[in-house]
GROMACS .gro file of C-alpha atoms in nm:
model
  383
    1MET     CA    1  -0.011   0.025   0.024
    2GLY     CA    2   0.301   0.235   0.138
    3ASP     CA    3   0.458   0.197  -0.225
    4GLU     CA    4   0.155   0.255  -0.409
    5VAL     CA    5   0.080   0.557  -0.272
    6ARG     CA    6   0.471   0.665  -0.299
    7THR     CA    7   0.439   0.612  -0.687
    8GLN     CA    8   0.160   0.768  -0.679
    9GLN     CA    9   0.301   1.126  -0.528
   10GLU     CA   10   0.596   1.069  -0.760
   11GLU     CA   11   0.316   1.062  -1.075
   12GLU     CA   12   0.177   1.316  -0.966
   13ILE     CA   13   0.533   1.508  -0.944
   14VAL     CA   14   0.606   1.389  -1.306
   15SER     CA   15   0.298   1.512  -1.425
   16SER     CA   16   0.296   1.856  -1.236
   17LYS     CA   17   0.656   1.963  -1.435
   18PRO     CA   18   0.635   2.184  -1.723
   19PRO     CA   19   0.713   1.930  -2.029
   20THR     CA   20   1.111   2.065  -2.168
   21ILE     CA   21   1.148   2.286  -2.415
   22PRO     CA   22   1.440   2.178  -2.613
   23LEU     CA   23   1.518   2.501  -2.734
   24VAL     CA   24   1.657   2.592  -2.308
   25THR     CA   25   1.776   2.246  -2.238
   26PRO     CA   26   2.170   2.262  -2.229
   27TYR     CA   27   2.526   2.149  -2.538
   28LYS     CA   28   2.820   2.086  -2.525
   29MET     CA   29   3.021   2.295  -2.813
   30GLY     CA   30   3.320   2.163  -2.790
   31LYS     CA   31   3.496   2.322  -2.518
   32PHE     CA   32   3.125   2.569  -2.452
   33ASP     CA   33   2.884   2.454  -2.158
   34LEU     CA   34   2.579   2.583  -2.294
   35SER     CA   35   2.285   2.659  -2.106
   36HIS     CA   36   1.988   2.686  -2.366
   37ARG     CA   37   2.069   2.602  -2.742
   38ILE     CA   38   1.917   3.011  -2.880
   39VAL     CA   39   2.185   3.242  -3.001
   40LEU     CA   40   2.225   3.525  -3.032
   41ALA     CA   41   2.271   3.542  -3.488
   42PRO     CA   42   2.524   3.790  -3.615
   43LEU     CA   43   2.255   4.177  -3.692
   44THR     CA   44   2.452   4.458  -3.838
   45ARG     CA   45   2.336   4.802  -3.608
   46GLN     CA   46   2.523   5.092  -3.793
   47ARG     CA   47   2.602   5.259  -3.429
   48SER     CA   48   3.038   5.197  -3.471
   49TYR     CA   49   3.119   5.583  -3.523
   50ASN     CA   50   3.414   5.570  -3.703
   51ASN     CA   51   3.404   5.196  -3.753
   52VAL     CA   52   3.473   5.191  -3.419
   53PRO     CA   53   3.278   5.007  -3.170
   54GLN     CA   54   3.061   5.211  -2.898
   55PRO     CA   55   3.036   5.217  -2.451
   56HIS     CA   56   2.642   5.186  -2.571
   57ALA     CA   57   2.758   4.884  -2.782
   58ILE     CA   58   2.817   4.739  -2.343
   59LEU     CA   59   2.530   4.738  -2.210
   60TYR     CA   60   2.269   4.623  -2.549
   61TYR     CA   61   2.485   4.301  -2.577
   62SER     CA   62   2.502   4.242  -2.205
   63GLN     CA   63   2.114   4.274  -2.222
   64ARG     CA   64   2.070   3.950  -2.427
   65THR     CA   65   2.363   3.716  -2.196
   66THR     CA   66   2.270   3.441  -2.031
   67LYS     CA   67   2.494   3.244  -1.848
   68GLY     CA   68   2.584   2.977  -2.079
   69GLY     CA   69   2.391   3.164  -2.335
   70LEU     CA   70   2.572   3.207  -2.699
   71LEU     CA   71   2.616   3.514  -2.888
   72ILE     CA   72   2.741   3.593  -3.245
   73CYS     CA   73   2.863   4.058  -3.247
   74GLU     CA   74   2.782   4.190  -3.563
   75ALA     CA   75   3.002   4.176  -3.855
   76THR     CA   76   3.345   4.331  -3.865
   77GLY     CA   77   3.530   4.460  -4.048
   78VAL     CA   78   3.927   4.252  -4.157
   79SER     CA   79   4.051   4.534  -4.294
   80ASP     CA   80   3.969   4.918  -4.470
   81THR     CA   81   3.839   4.782  -4.759
   82ALA     CA   82   3.637   4.549  -4.557
   83GLN     CA   83   3.358   4.788  -4.534
   84GLY     CA   84   3.078   4.887  -4.737
   85TYR     CA   85   2.789   5.028  -4.531
   86PRO     CA   86   2.814   5.355  -4.254
   87LEU     CA   87   2.906   5.279  -3.900
   88THR     CA   88   3.016   4.959  -3.928
   89PRO     CA   89   3.196   4.798  -3.718
   90GLY     CA   90   3.548   4.698  -3.731
   91ILE     CA   91   3.869   4.476  -3.573
   92TRP     CA   92   4.160   4.563  -3.732
   93THR     CA   93   4.239   4.846  -3.551
   94LYS     CA   94   4.449   4.887  -3.234
   95GLU     CA   95   4.126   5.121  -3.156
   96GLN     CA   96   3.882   4.857  -3.250
   97ILE     CA   97   4.018   4.613  -3.057
   98GLU     CA   98   4.017   4.865  -2.725
   99ALA     CA   99   3.695   4.915  -2.781
  100TRP     CA  100   3.620   4.553  -2.856
  101LYS     CA  101   3.697   4.488  -2.465
  102PRO     CA  102   3.479   4.594  -2.244
  103ILE     CA  103   3.179   4.547  -2.474
  104VAL     CA  104   3.300   4.148  -2.387
  105ASN     CA  105   3.426   4.172  -2.085
  106ALA     CA  106   3.048   4.292  -1.984
  107VAL     CA  107   2.865   3.973  -2.163
  108HIS     CA  108   3.175   3.756  -2.009
  109ALA     CA  109   3.040   3.911  -1.699
  110ARG     CA  110   2.722   3.806  -1.718
  111GLY     CA  111   2.812   3.415  -1.812
  112GLY     CA  112   2.800   3.434  -2.194
  113ILE     CA  113   2.993   3.252  -2.429
  114PHE     CA  114   3.141   3.524  -2.762
  115PHE     CA  115   3.216   3.560  -3.128
  116CYS     CA  116   3.317   3.775  -3.327
  117GLN     CA  117   3.206   3.771  -3.590
  118ILE     CA  118   3.487   3.889  -3.910
  119TRP     CA  119   3.392   4.004  -4.276
  120HIS     CA  120   3.477   4.161  -4.603
  121VAL     CA  121   3.173   4.304  -4.813
  122GLY     CA  122   3.384   4.278  -5.115
  123ARG     CA  123   3.140   4.404  -5.416
  124VAL     CA  124   2.917   4.567  -5.199
  125SER     CA  125   3.066   4.854  -5.149
  126SER     CA  126   3.135   5.166  -5.350
  127THR     CA  127   3.482   5.385  -5.408
  128ASP     CA  128   3.250   5.603  -5.077
  129PHE     CA  129   3.390   5.383  -4.861
  130GLN     CA  130   3.707   5.265  -5.015
  131PRO     CA  131   4.066   5.356  -4.893
  132ASN     CA  132   4.192   5.659  -5.155
  133GLY     CA  133   3.820   5.617  -5.254
  134GLN     CA  134   3.930   5.311  -5.502
  135ALA     CA  135   3.671   5.000  -5.612
  136PRO     CA  136   3.594   4.740  -5.413
  137ILE     CA  137   3.723   4.421  -5.454
  138SER     CA  138   3.632   4.092  -5.554
  139SER     CA  139   3.640   3.747  -5.742
  140THR     CA  140   3.485   3.948  -6.043
  141ASP     CA  141   3.445   4.237  -6.201
  142LYS     CA  142   3.067   4.215  -6.322
  143PRO     CA  143   2.915   4.502  -6.168
  144LEU     CA  144   2.666   4.449  -5.889
  145PRO     CA  145   2.291   4.609  -5.956
  146PRO     CA  146   2.159   4.825  -5.791
  147GLN     CA  147   1.984   4.707  -5.457
  148LEU     CA  148   1.663   4.741  -5.238
  149SER     CA  149   1.824   4.933  -4.938
  150ALA     CA  150   1.720   4.786  -4.603
  151ASN     CA  151   1.441   5.055  -4.543
  152GLY     CA  152   1.262   4.914  -4.821
  153ILE     CA  153   1.182   5.221  -4.998
  154ASP     CA  154   1.528   5.372  -5.114
  155PHE     CA  155   1.772   5.213  -5.341
  156ASP     CA  156   2.171   5.083  -5.271
  157THR     CA  157   2.448   5.152  -5.506
  158PHE     CA  158   2.742   4.986  -5.574
  159THR     CA  159   3.050   5.095  -5.710
  160PRO     CA  160   3.138   4.855  -5.982
  161PRO     CA  161   3.469   4.592  -5.819
  162ARG     CA  162   3.783   4.509  -5.888
  163ARG     CA  163   3.855   4.161  -5.980
  164LEU     CA  164   4.148   4.055  -5.707
  165ARG     CA  165   4.495   3.943  -5.868
  166THR     CA  166   4.548   3.545  -5.824
  167ASP     CA  167   4.929   3.711  -5.605
  168GLU     CA  168   4.675   3.945  -5.427
  169ILE     CA  169   4.408   3.620  -5.254
  170PRO     CA  170   4.691   3.550  -4.989
  171PHE     CA  171   4.725   3.936  -4.871
  172VAL     CA  172   4.323   3.983  -4.791
  173ILE     CA  173   4.325   3.571  -4.644
  174ASN     CA  174   4.607   3.742  -4.411
  175ASP     CA  175   4.353   3.977  -4.295
  176PHE     CA  176   4.157   3.800  -4.231
  177ARG     CA  177   4.358   3.602  -3.995
  178ILE     CA  178   4.535   3.907  -3.841
  179ALA     CA  179   4.157   3.998  -3.744
  180ALA     CA  180   4.101   3.654  -3.578
  181ARG     CA  181   4.420   3.644  -3.348
  182ASN     CA  182   4.262   4.104  -3.295
  183ALA     CA  183   3.959   3.931  -3.193
  184ILE     CA  184   4.115   3.669  -2.926
  185GLU     CA  185   4.324   3.996  -2.822
  186ALA     CA  186   4.044   4.145  -2.748
  187GLY     CA  187   3.854   3.904  -2.575
  188PHE     CA  188   3.646   3.737  -2.757
  189ASP     CA  189   3.598   3.351  -2.706
  190GLY     CA  190   3.619   3.256  -3.140
  191VAL     CA  191   3.533   3.377  -3.412
  192GLU     CA  192   3.267   3.318  -3.705
  193VAL     CA  193   3.373   3.313  -4.048
  194HIS     CA  194   3.141   3.542  -4.275
  195GLY     CA  195   3.086   3.337  -4.605
  196ALA     CA  196   2.766   3.415  -4.659
  197HIS     CA  197   2.482   3.689  -4.827
  198GLY     CA  198   2.705   3.758  -5.104
  199TYR     CA  199   2.920   3.897  -4.975
  200LEU     CA  200   3.325   3.805  -5.017
  201ILE     CA  201   3.380   3.515  -4.974
  202ASP     CA  202   3.027   3.391  -5.078
  203GLN     CA  203   3.098   3.609  -5.383
  204PHE     CA  204   3.400   3.290  -5.401
  205LEU     CA  205   3.142   3.047  -5.420
  206LYS     CA  206   2.905   3.130  -5.572
  207ASP     CA  207   2.996   3.080  -6.020
  208ALA     CA  208   2.701   3.321  -6.034
  209VAL     CA  209   2.914   3.580  -5.991
  210ASN     CA  210   3.261   3.381  -6.012
  211ASP     CA  211   3.406   3.389  -6.401
  212ARG     CA  212   3.716   3.392  -6.316
  213THR     CA  213   3.988   3.124  -6.469
  214ASP     CA  214   4.314   3.106  -6.240
  215GLN     CA  215   4.250   2.869  -5.959
  216TYR     CA  216   4.041   3.021  -5.772
  217GLY     CA  217   3.745   2.979  -5.956
  218GLY     CA  218   3.511   2.727  -6.287
  219SER     CA  219   3.499   2.367  -6.072
  220LEU     CA  220   3.316   2.391  -5.725
  221GLU     CA  221   3.689   2.272  -5.540
  222ASN     CA  222   3.859   2.588  -5.707
  223ARG     CA  223   3.506   2.814  -5.608
  224CYS     CA  224   3.545   2.653  -5.293
  225ARG     CA  225   3.955   2.720  -5.276
  226PHE     CA  226   3.913   3.032  -5.089
  227ALA     CA  227   3.662   3.059  -4.852
  228LEU     CA  228   3.873   2.739  -4.718
  229GLU     CA  229   4.188   2.897  -4.741
  230VAL     CA  230   4.083   3.158  -4.504
  231VAL     CA  231   3.936   2.886  -4.249
  232ASP     CA  232   4.287   2.718  -4.237
  233ALA     CA  233   4.486   3.086  -4.192
  234VAL     CA  234   4.245   3.185  -3.909
  235ALA     CA  235   4.215   2.789  -3.737
  236ASN     CA  236   4.624   2.795  -3.767
  237GLU     CA  237   4.598   3.189  -3.609
  238ILE     CA  238   4.418   3.037  -3.285
  239GLY     CA  239   4.250   2.743  -3.278
  240ALA     CA  240   4.019   2.547  -3.501
  241ASP     CA  241   3.819   2.446  -3.155
  242LYS     CA  242   3.742   2.863  -3.186
  243VAL     CA  243   3.596   2.895  -3.552
  244GLY     CA  244   3.346   2.848  -3.650
  245ILE     CA  245   3.147   2.995  -4.020
  246ARG     CA  246   2.850   3.139  -4.114
  247LEU     CA  247   2.782   2.991  -4.525
  248SER     CA  248   2.378   3.100  -4.675
  249PRO     CA  249   2.450   2.767  -5.050
  250PHE     CA  250   2.063   2.886  -5.118
  251ALA     CA  251   2.010   3.227  -5.132
  252GLY     CA  252   2.063   3.461  -5.320
  253TYR     CA  253   2.134   3.796  -5.160
  254MET     CA  254   2.326   4.055  -5.325
  255GLU     CA  255   2.271   3.840  -5.633
  256SER     CA  256   2.424   3.590  -5.581
  257HIS     CA  257   2.334   3.230  -5.667
  258ASP     CA  258   2.463   2.928  -5.688
  259SER     CA  259   2.297   2.671  -5.998
  260ASN     CA  260   2.335   2.331  -5.772
  261PRO     CA  261   2.356   2.507  -5.393
  262GLU     CA  262   2.321   2.052  -5.283
  263ALA     CA  263   2.648   2.052  -5.375
  264LEU     CA  264   2.833   2.336  -5.285
  265GLY     CA  265   2.660   2.354  -4.895
  266LEU     CA  266   2.805   1.957  -4.904
  267TYR     CA  267   3.135   2.031  -5.050
  268MET     CA  268   3.195   2.272  -4.815
  269VAL     CA  269   3.063   2.045  -4.467
  270GLN     CA  270   3.242   1.781  -4.556
  271ALA     CA  271   3.562   2.009  -4.627
  272LEU     CA  272   3.562   2.165  -4.350
  273ASN     CA  273   3.515   1.815  -4.125
  274LYS     CA  274   3.880   1.779  -4.194
  275ARG     CA  275   3.981   2.084  -4.023
  276ARG     CA  276   3.763   2.025  -3.704
  277ILE     CA  277   3.621   2.319  -3.681
  278LEU     CA  278   3.386   2.391  -3.403
  279TYR     CA  279   3.087   2.486  -3.536
  280VAL     CA  280   2.909   2.539  -3.889
  281HIS     CA  281   2.657   2.849  -3.944
  282MET     CA  282   2.424   2.786  -4.238
  283VAL     CA  283   2.130   2.978  -4.318
  284GLU     CA  284   1.732   2.805  -4.415
  285PRO     CA  285   1.677   2.724  -4.748
  286ARG     CA  286   1.307   2.958  -4.640
  287MET     CA  287   1.516   3.196  -4.654
  288LYS     CA  288   1.551   3.386  -5.052
  289LYS     CA  289   1.551   3.736  -4.976
  290LEU     CA  290   1.620   3.921  -4.620
  291GLY     CA  291   1.296   3.920  -4.423
  292GLU     CA  292   1.198   3.714  -4.667
  293LYS     CA  293   1.015   3.335  -4.606
  294CYS     CA  294   0.920   3.130  -4.943
  295GLU     CA  295   0.783   2.780  -4.929
  296SER     CA  296   1.134   2.530  -5.106
  297PRO     CA  297   1.150   2.186  -5.166
  298HIS     CA  298   1.527   2.172  -4.988
  299SER     CA  299   1.704   2.169  -4.660
  300LEU     CA  300   1.989   2.141  -4.446
  301VAL     CA  301   1.856   1.818  -4.276
  302PRO     CA  302   2.247   1.655  -4.566
  303MET     CA  303   2.415   1.896  -4.479
  304ARG     CA  304   2.353   1.891  -4.106
  305LYS     CA  305   2.316   1.500  -4.174
  306ALA     CA  306   2.738   1.495  -4.265
  307PHE     CA  307   2.907   1.765  -4.101
  308ASN     CA  308   3.066   1.613  -3.761
  309GLY     CA  309   3.022   1.892  -3.565
  310THR     CA  310   2.752   2.178  -3.436
  311PHE     CA  311   2.514   2.266  -3.642
  312ILE     CA  312   2.383   2.594  -3.569
  313SER     CA  313   2.016   2.664  -3.831
  314ALA     CA  314   1.892   3.011  -3.873
  315GLY     CA  315   1.658   3.246  -4.060
  316GLY     CA  316   1.278   3.317  -3.943
  317PHE     CA  317   1.283   3.105  -3.664
  318ASP     CA  318   0.999   3.197  -3.401
  319ARG     CA  319   0.942   2.950  -3.095
  320GLU     CA  320   0.773   2.632  -3.263
  321ALA     CA  321   0.991   2.640  -3.544
  322GLY     CA  322   1.356   2.669  -3.337
  323ASN     CA  323   1.101   2.380  -3.071
  324LYS     CA  324   1.085   2.130  -3.330
  325ALA     CA  325   1.432   2.127  -3.536
  326VAL     CA  326   1.591   2.065  -3.202
  327ALA     CA  327   1.347   1.804  -3.141
  328GLU     CA  328   1.362   1.593  -3.455
  329HIS     CA  329   1.801   1.663  -3.427
  330HIS     CA  330   1.737   1.931  -3.743
  331THR     CA  331   2.000   2.092  -3.577
  332ASP     CA  332   2.212   2.152  -3.246
  333LEU     CA  333   2.120   2.517  -3.219
  334VAL     CA  334   1.910   2.803  -3.349
  335ALA     CA  335   2.011   3.146  -3.394
  336TYR     CA  336   1.773   3.460  -3.341
  337GLY     CA  337   1.770   3.817  -3.550
  338ARG     CA  338   1.548   4.015  -3.469
  339ILE     CA  339   1.376   3.881  -3.197
  340PHE     CA  340   1.617   3.815  -3.073
  341LEU     CA  341   1.685   4.256  -3.146
  342ALA     CA  342   1.301   4.292  -2.975
  343ASN     CA  343   1.340   4.028  -2.664
  344PRO     CA  344   1.650   4.025  -2.511
  345ASP     CA  345   1.528   3.800  -2.279
  346LEU     CA  346   1.494   3.576  -2.578
  347PRO     CA  347   1.564   3.322  -2.393
  348ARG     CA  348   1.374   3.333  -2.129
  349ARG     CA  349   1.048   3.442  -2.280
  350PHE     CA  350   1.053   3.053  -2.479
  351GLU     CA  351   1.067   2.876  -2.157
  352LEU     CA  352   0.784   3.008  -2.053
  353ASP     CA  353   0.634   3.143  -2.325
  354ALA     CA  354   0.508   3.505  -2.294
  355PRO     CA  355   0.429   3.718  -2.560
  356LEU     CA  356   0.712   3.873  -2.755
  357ASN     CA  357   0.774   4.296  -2.837
  358LYS     CA  358   0.741   4.395  -3.190
  359TYR     CA  359   1.060   4.478  -3.375
  360ASN     CA  360   1.063   4.811  -3.523
  361ARG     CA  361   1.243   4.815  -3.870
  362GLU     CA  362   1.215   5.148  -3.913
  363THR     CA  363   1.520   5.201  -3.593
  364PHE     CA  364   1.762   4.865  -3.725
  365TYR     CA  365   2.007   5.091  -3.889
  366ILE     CA  366   1.950   5.450  -3.761
  367PRO     CA  367   2.226   5.563  -3.487
  368ASP     CA  368   2.073   5.646  -3.185
  369PRO     CA  369   2.242   5.517  -2.910
  370VAL     CA  370   1.935   5.402  -2.731
  371VAL     CA  371   1.601   5.421  -3.016
  372GLY     CA  372   1.570   5.055  -3.096
  373TYR     CA  373   1.865   4.982  -2.909
  374THR     CA  374   1.836   4.925  -2.604
  375ASP     CA  375   1.507   5.023  -2.448
  376TYR     CA  376   1.270   4.718  -2.644
  377PRO     CA  377   1.117   4.663  -2.253
  378PHE     CA  378   1.221   4.261  -2.080
  379LEU     CA  379   0.945   4.087  -1.888
  380ASP     CA  380   0.983   4.278  -1.597
  381SER     CA  381   1.158   4.504  -1.414
  382THR     CA  382   1.385   4.250  -1.200
  383ALA     CA  383   1.543   4.094  -1.566
   0.00000   0.00000   0.00000
């Protein structure tokens, strides 16, 4: 009788516990112990005056930090030729390294893990952003047509690029290597190489852009060479266990399409396995344009199955979709952008299934140090 009572009590205790939420289960990423699987995606905010991170970023990033949470900082330029947008940060000067330190320290003080996304825009630029007014560099000299601006109203225009000579490419790779070293000096736990969204590395990867006839163009192996040499240089500098890469094989941002994105994605993850990097961060095929979803017959699952390290998925996930992706082992971690921007306590809101703040797209890229940046409310004042 006593055993039956205890069993019934135990059943009542078990049944009273909330169901396990996959997104808020712990995960071991290399040497990093994550307390949940919700990642702050890299988000350009255009509030780094003169390409130098500012003190207001201390609050912005620390607001979004939880103990054991992974944050990836906004795309950060590797050199003075890497720029294509106003007020974006860099990490090629001593001033920039020193400016990042208190931001990184604030994240670490709250127990977060912080990676720096290192970036070169390539042809997504104009002479206005380039040293001495020179042409932007790229894999190609094909100009990028005007693109609808982030505000959905204006059009951004770009200067025709200059095709990198074969003998110049090692110097650009070295810029990524130095940027990675600088990121570690600034205190970051690792770096994410930005190989997505039509920027320089993607301009080499995708056959709609890359029209080279040297060893960096033509075959799939050749088009992937630049990306892998960047990864090699970065991993040799700071250790492969501190390196991730973001890829978007299915996307066509900035006119960067590929005729066989599945083959591209699989080739890259298999090549990255040999390098034993920490993670691959991939953008869902349903995200064809920034902020727009579409039905897609394609999937990241074959790439997820082929990759031996941690797999991060991004691209329009909500709470339900993120939980489903983790529960079905389609990904290890899920990166959230716009809703994390608007909900600094997103992991807590997901855990409680609480309502979300709505984001205001009009304040994504304004230079204000507070508005649309650090003024989104928490669930309560004690958060």
